[in-house]
């Protein structure tokens, strides 16, 4: 995810969207852990790339996972 954020900046894009990575049945990472790590990656990027073109990061989640919204806040 960090590399995706860097590439977004290198291409001067203003927004990017991510699905929760690794939470499928095949990989089965805990949803809460994935949400926390994804949010932390965005915060880290924001602090390290103060002059980025990136202005908006969207997390796309299923309605049944709406409880994850509060994980990073």
PDB file of C-alpha atoms in Angstrom:
ATOM      1  CA  UNK A   1       0.000   0.000   0.000  1.00  0.00           C
ATOM      2  CA  UNK A   2       2.853   2.364   0.805  1.00  0.00           C
ATOM      3  CA  UNK A   3       4.267   1.833  -2.674  1.00  0.00           C
ATOM      4  CA  UNK A   4       0.850   2.548  -4.214  1.00  0.00           C
ATOM      5  CA  UNK A   5       0.710   5.844  -2.326  1.00  0.00           C
ATOM      6  CA  UNK A   6       4.220   6.762  -3.529  1.00  0.00           C
ATOM      7  CA  UNK A   7       3.321   5.891  -7.129  1.00  0.00           C
ATOM      8  CA  UNK A   8       0.168   7.967  -6.864  1.00  0.00           C
ATOM      9  CA  UNK A   9       2.328  10.909  -5.844  1.00  0.00           C
ATOM     10  CA  UNK A  10       4.922  10.266  -8.581  1.00  0.00           C
ATOM     11  CA  UNK A  11       2.139  10.393 -11.174  1.00  0.00           C
ATOM     12  CA  UNK A  12       0.740  13.612  -9.646  1.00  0.00           C
ATOM     13  CA  UNK A  13      -2.649  12.041  -8.991  1.00  0.00           C
ATOM     14  CA  UNK A  14      -5.047  13.724  -6.592  1.00  0.00           C
ATOM     15  CA  UNK A  15      -6.947  10.687  -5.311  1.00  0.00           C
ATOM     16  CA  UNK A  16      -6.671   6.946  -4.841  1.00  0.00           C
ATOM     17  CA  UNK A  17      -8.994   4.210  -3.529  1.00  0.00           C
ATOM     18  CA  UNK A  18      -8.176   0.951  -1.762  1.00  0.00           C
ATOM     19  CA  UNK A  19     -10.085  -2.216  -0.957  1.00  0.00           C
ATOM     20  CA  UNK A  20      -9.271  -3.919   2.351  1.00  0.00           C
ATOM     21  CA  UNK A  21      -6.287  -6.029   1.341  1.00  0.00           C
ATOM     22  CA  UNK A  22      -5.914  -9.617   2.550  1.00  0.00           C
ATOM     23  CA  UNK A  23      -9.274 -10.053   4.286  1.00  0.00           C
ATOM     24  CA  UNK A  24     -10.644 -12.639   1.862  1.00  0.00           C
ATOM     25  CA  UNK A  25     -11.231 -16.263   2.866  1.00  0.00           C
ATOM     26  CA  UNK A  26      -8.004 -17.267   1.103  1.00  0.00           C
ATOM     27  CA  UNK A  27      -5.699 -15.027   3.163  1.00  0.00           C
ATOM     28  CA  UNK A  28      -7.984 -14.418   6.122  1.00  0.00           C
ATOM     29  CA  UNK A  29      -6.202 -11.548   7.860  1.00  0.00           C
ATOM     30  CA  UNK A  30      -8.305  -9.995  10.631  1.00  0.00           C
ATOM     31  CA  UNK A  31     -10.380  -7.096   9.269  1.00  0.00           C
ATOM     32  CA  UNK A  32      -9.587  -4.877  12.230  1.00  0.00           C
ATOM     33  CA  UNK A  33      -5.844  -5.384  11.835  1.00  0.00           C
ATOM     34  CA  UNK A  34      -5.968  -4.679   8.102  1.00  0.00           C
ATOM     35  CA  UNK A  35      -8.017  -1.510   8.639  1.00  0.00           C
ATOM     36  CA  UNK A  36      -5.599  -0.268  11.290  1.00  0.00           C
ATOM     37  CA  UNK A  37      -2.535  -0.968   9.143  1.00  0.00           C
ATOM     38  CA  UNK A  38      -4.062   0.682   6.069  1.00  0.00           C
ATOM     39  CA  UNK A  39      -4.969   3.781   8.040  1.00  0.00           C
ATOM     40  CA  UNK A  40      -1.479   3.894   9.587  1.00  0.00           C
ATOM     41  CA  UNK A  41       0.106   3.697   6.123  1.00  0.00           C
ATOM     42  CA  UNK A  42      -1.889   6.734   4.978  1.00  0.00           C
ATOM     43  CA  UNK A  43      -0.965   8.703   8.112  1.00  0.00           C
ATOM     44  CA  UNK A  44       2.709   7.780   7.641  1.00  0.00           C
ATOM     45  CA  UNK A  45       2.571   8.856   3.992  1.00  0.00           C
ATOM     46  CA  UNK A  46       0.856  12.117   4.909  1.00  0.00           C
ATOM     47  CA  UNK A  47       3.561  12.944   7.430  1.00  0.00           C
ATOM     48  CA  UNK A  48       6.420  12.035   5.080  1.00  0.00           C
ATOM     49  CA  UNK A  49       5.131  13.580   1.852  1.00  0.00           C
ATOM     50  CA  UNK A  50       4.047  17.056   2.838  1.00  0.00           C
ATOM     51  CA  UNK A  51       4.186  18.407  -0.722  1.00  0.00           C
ATOM     52  CA  UNK A  52       2.247  15.594  -2.393  1.00  0.00           C
ATOM     53  CA  UNK A  53      -0.403  16.067  -5.056  1.00  0.00           C
ATOM     54  CA  UNK A  54      -2.498  13.404  -3.286  1.00  0.00           C
ATOM     55  CA  UNK A  55      -5.464  14.990  -1.531  1.00  0.00           C
ATOM     56  CA  UNK A  56      -7.938  12.143  -1.049  1.00  0.00           C
ATOM     57  CA  UNK A  57      -7.613   8.499  -0.038  1.00  0.00           C
ATOM     58  CA  UNK A  58     -10.785   6.420  -0.086  1.00  0.00           C
ATOM     59  CA  UNK A  59     -11.230   3.057   1.598  1.00  0.00           C
ATOM     60  CA  UNK A  60     -13.887   0.966  -0.110  1.00  0.00           C
ATOM     61  CA  UNK A  61     -15.580  -1.399   2.318  1.00  0.00           C
ATOM     62  CA  UNK A  62     -18.606  -3.631   2.257  1.00  0.00           C
ATOM     63  CA  UNK A  63     -21.645  -2.355   4.185  1.00  0.00           C
ATOM     64  CA  UNK A  64     -21.430  -5.330   6.511  1.00  0.00           C
ATOM     65  CA  UNK A  65     -17.973  -4.089   7.537  1.00  0.00           C
ATOM     66  CA  UNK A  66     -19.113  -0.551   8.415  1.00  0.00           C
ATOM     67  CA  UNK A  67     -17.898  -1.096  11.988  1.00  0.00           C
ATOM     68  CA  UNK A  68     -14.327  -0.818  10.640  1.00  0.00           C
ATOM     69  CA  UNK A  69     -14.777   2.885   9.991  1.00  0.00           C
ATOM     70  CA  UNK A  70     -14.085   3.672  13.618  1.00  0.00           C
ATOM     71  CA  UNK A  71     -10.860   1.629  13.768  1.00  0.00           C
ATOM     72  CA  UNK A  72      -8.517   4.387  12.690  1.00  0.00           C
ATOM     73  CA  UNK A  73     -10.212   7.350  14.290  1.00  0.00           C
TER      74      UNK A  73
END
